[in-house]
């Protein structure tokens, strides 16, 4: 019987071994070369569960260097538990500098949001992707969907969107809203609200998408043409909020609804917590913050 | 209240501390040792090793202890460790016909060369609670006799003598067996990769699929040609030496399921086979695997895919419990950004619906009047 080794393992910089990193980097290069195309890769088991960002974590681990500054967000916030957990993971295994400031980060790993602040050249946005296949809920078989992509056969998706309009008068997809990349591949933006879709278009930053469980990586190189699918008479439009953020007064940003009491009280605040804090630091003030301050005084 | 909740970090640390406390339980009791888990919960250890694809009893036992006995969690911990281990080579195929057999039964013959060996099995126990196990009971030493001198012949070899069963099959020339853990999955799969996926697939999932084939969803009239369990030698080819050297022995369970086949344009009527092989002692898994393996070979035998167990993409894509548990359980992560988008849409659709029904009540009353 073999005894339990006292030292089980020492992990490489950023957890993954160098061979695995090389394999992932090659995949990323291929993905960048064919924007929007899902490149299969030999995804590894990671020390966090599938569905919790293993794809994004592998991409980040493969591109992370000691000089990088990492930001991790989930639902737009730096302090949601899974974002905290992933940030702590990279601090532990790569001892890398971390930040909550969008503009200070060189790599931003995200789940479900794109930061409000415009990303700039040199930054990389890494998306955690649960289902990379935009056609999956129309056709469950991988063998079929790969064929459809190869033949550029996207009629099914347009029929789905058309049926939405016929039934509801408008397209009833609010997140994971499909986009067409460089006029070729239909791509899932991951479950970000469609509010964020326009930010992907012609972005200065490199955008990488990692799906660990489904073993796919895809990419949008900087300045890529990304168009949300729509019809001439039903053009794509993003969600609009009726009021500004209650804390920082920002308009034209994505808001979270916070339930205040059991009598229907609601407030709407920035989903992007860094953006909201930054605005408040610069003296912007929403209605609820003013109210809170007044109450405190 | 009005500021988004901070303190995720402290909350996680405290949760882990509480988890460690619950894992340890009552401090007045001695903690369970790794050796005790290996020795007394051996089948749990075997299952974890099999589905983690890592043969190491002590580390599997550690994972079981760390996971408080949650098997899938233990498998997951072990997989995440396995994936970091360097590969220095691939062993030569293990030769199960030279197994040191501890158990071997065949349902297709009353007696056969090598005999029927029951070994350590629950099969003929009566499932009555045993009060003596409430205490530290005395257990008799097992009876032992000298092993067989001759290798125990495989049942498939007996049938092969008459040409009534398909052979072991030849790999196409130049075919290098794939490695599921190093290459991305692609469908349709070759059988070597499919068997790898089944070998690490969830026992419960494969059991249910195998069961479904027996109840008419893809039936192929199976017989247990043979189930055998024991130790096999693992050998590695060393290029410097020019021959294979033994790395040691591992315990495995193998099942050869014999199934009917009426023949096709290409091949004469003959028995076909489903194959199951797992680490440790786990007959349920080996048998389920062999039934599902056979069910999935529709291409080779020109059979129609009519039931779930025959559908390769369905079976293989959903057989991995580490993937499945991760994705199902990720639903408890926050999704409020997407939910907000849906909420917004739902309110809009409700508003439109209400407006429509306010505009159209006249139609209803008119119809009612007619």
XYZ file of C-alpha atoms in Angstrom, chain A residues 76-213:
138
model
C -20.273 43.211 -13.362
C -19.166 43.179 -9.719
C -15.705 42.535 -8.293
C -17.060 41.329 -4.978
C -19.474 38.552 -5.953
C -18.321 35.324 -4.327
C -17.159 33.511 -7.453
C -15.204 36.541 -8.667
C -13.563 36.726 -5.249
C -12.774 33.037 -5.424
C -11.195 33.165 -8.902
C -9.200 36.288 -8.036
C -7.928 34.582 -4.879
C -6.989 31.525 -6.968
C -4.715 33.545 -9.239
C -3.239 35.452 -6.328
C -2.384 32.100 -4.788
C -1.035 30.202 -7.799
C 0.493 33.118 -9.759
C 1.059 35.735 -7.080
C -0.130 38.253 -9.632
C -1.198 41.840 -8.963
C -4.958 42.282 -8.846
C -7.184 45.302 -9.120
C -10.820 46.254 -9.225
C -10.127 49.248 -11.507
C -11.028 48.522 -15.103
C -8.457 50.902 -16.554
C -5.592 49.502 -14.446
C -6.159 45.882 -15.484
C -4.280 44.210 -18.324
C -6.473 41.108 -18.159
C -10.130 41.182 -17.120
C -11.893 37.879 -16.601
C -15.641 38.264 -16.683
C -18.853 36.382 -16.305
C -22.037 37.908 -17.788
C -20.895 41.516 -18.256
C -18.596 43.811 -20.214
C -17.310 46.743 -18.138
C -19.005 50.082 -18.814
C -15.699 51.859 -19.226
C -14.341 51.599 -22.771
C -11.555 49.020 -22.978
C -8.327 50.114 -24.614
C -5.576 48.629 -26.756
C -3.406 46.207 -24.795
C -6.203 45.010 -22.558
C -7.634 41.494 -22.837
C -11.163 40.590 -21.840
C -11.605 36.886 -20.992
C -15.186 35.630 -20.977
C -16.390 32.576 -19.069
C -18.695 30.720 -21.443
C -21.176 28.007 -20.406
C -22.578 27.056 -23.849
C -20.355 28.300 -26.696
C -22.665 27.085 -29.440
C -25.186 29.786 -30.424
C -27.258 27.161 -32.257
C -27.329 24.666 -29.376
C -30.918 25.261 -28.287
C -32.079 25.021 -31.868
C -30.048 21.865 -32.610
C -28.644 19.830 -29.706
C -26.208 17.790 -31.801
C -22.622 18.956 -32.134
C -22.187 16.956 -35.349
C -25.067 18.946 -36.876
C -24.155 22.398 -35.582
C -20.565 22.084 -36.818
C -21.940 21.314 -40.252
C -24.260 24.309 -40.089
C -21.320 26.597 -39.254
C -19.200 25.078 -42.004
C -21.922 25.679 -44.586
C -22.799 29.075 -43.109
C -26.303 27.697 -42.752
C -27.873 30.092 -40.245
C -31.455 30.066 -41.501
C -32.649 28.321 -38.342
C -31.477 31.213 -36.188
C -33.240 33.791 -38.339
C -36.415 31.710 -38.254
C -36.208 31.632 -34.454
C -35.845 35.397 -34.262
C -38.644 35.840 -36.799
C -40.949 33.594 -34.778
C -40.227 35.751 -31.735
C -41.408 38.789 -33.660
C -44.466 37.005 -35.056
C -45.484 35.885 -31.593
C -44.475 38.827 -29.398
C -44.005 41.726 -31.763
C -40.319 41.877 -30.860
C -37.305 39.616 -30.410
C -37.597 37.925 -27.026
C -33.897 37.245 -26.497
C -32.447 39.457 -23.804
C -29.078 37.859 -23.133
C -26.776 35.510 -25.088
C -28.023 37.509 -28.061
C -26.344 36.033 -31.160
C -23.899 38.112 -33.184
C -22.316 37.715 -36.591
C -18.553 38.148 -36.708
C -16.836 39.676 -39.745
C -19.857 38.662 -41.812
C -19.069 34.973 -41.400
C -19.564 33.079 -38.128
C -22.596 33.414 -35.904
C -21.238 33.547 -32.357
C -22.604 33.484 -28.842
C -21.468 36.493 -26.829
C -21.826 34.289 -23.689
C -24.757 35.133 -21.416
C -24.060 38.841 -21.266
C -27.197 40.975 -21.547
C -27.697 42.218 -25.095
C -27.068 45.672 -23.631
C -23.361 44.799 -23.845
C -23.351 43.536 -27.448
C -22.465 46.886 -29.060
C -19.357 47.094 -26.843
C -17.909 44.048 -28.623
C -18.008 45.767 -32.007
C -14.662 47.277 -33.070
C -13.330 46.983 -29.539
C -9.705 48.031 -29.137
C -9.192 45.199 -26.658
C -8.611 41.527 -27.457
C -11.622 39.419 -26.469
C -11.143 35.735 -25.660
C -13.913 33.269 -24.849
C -13.236 30.067 -22.896
C -15.709 27.203 -22.451
C -14.076 24.543 -20.251
C -16.779 21.905 -20.007
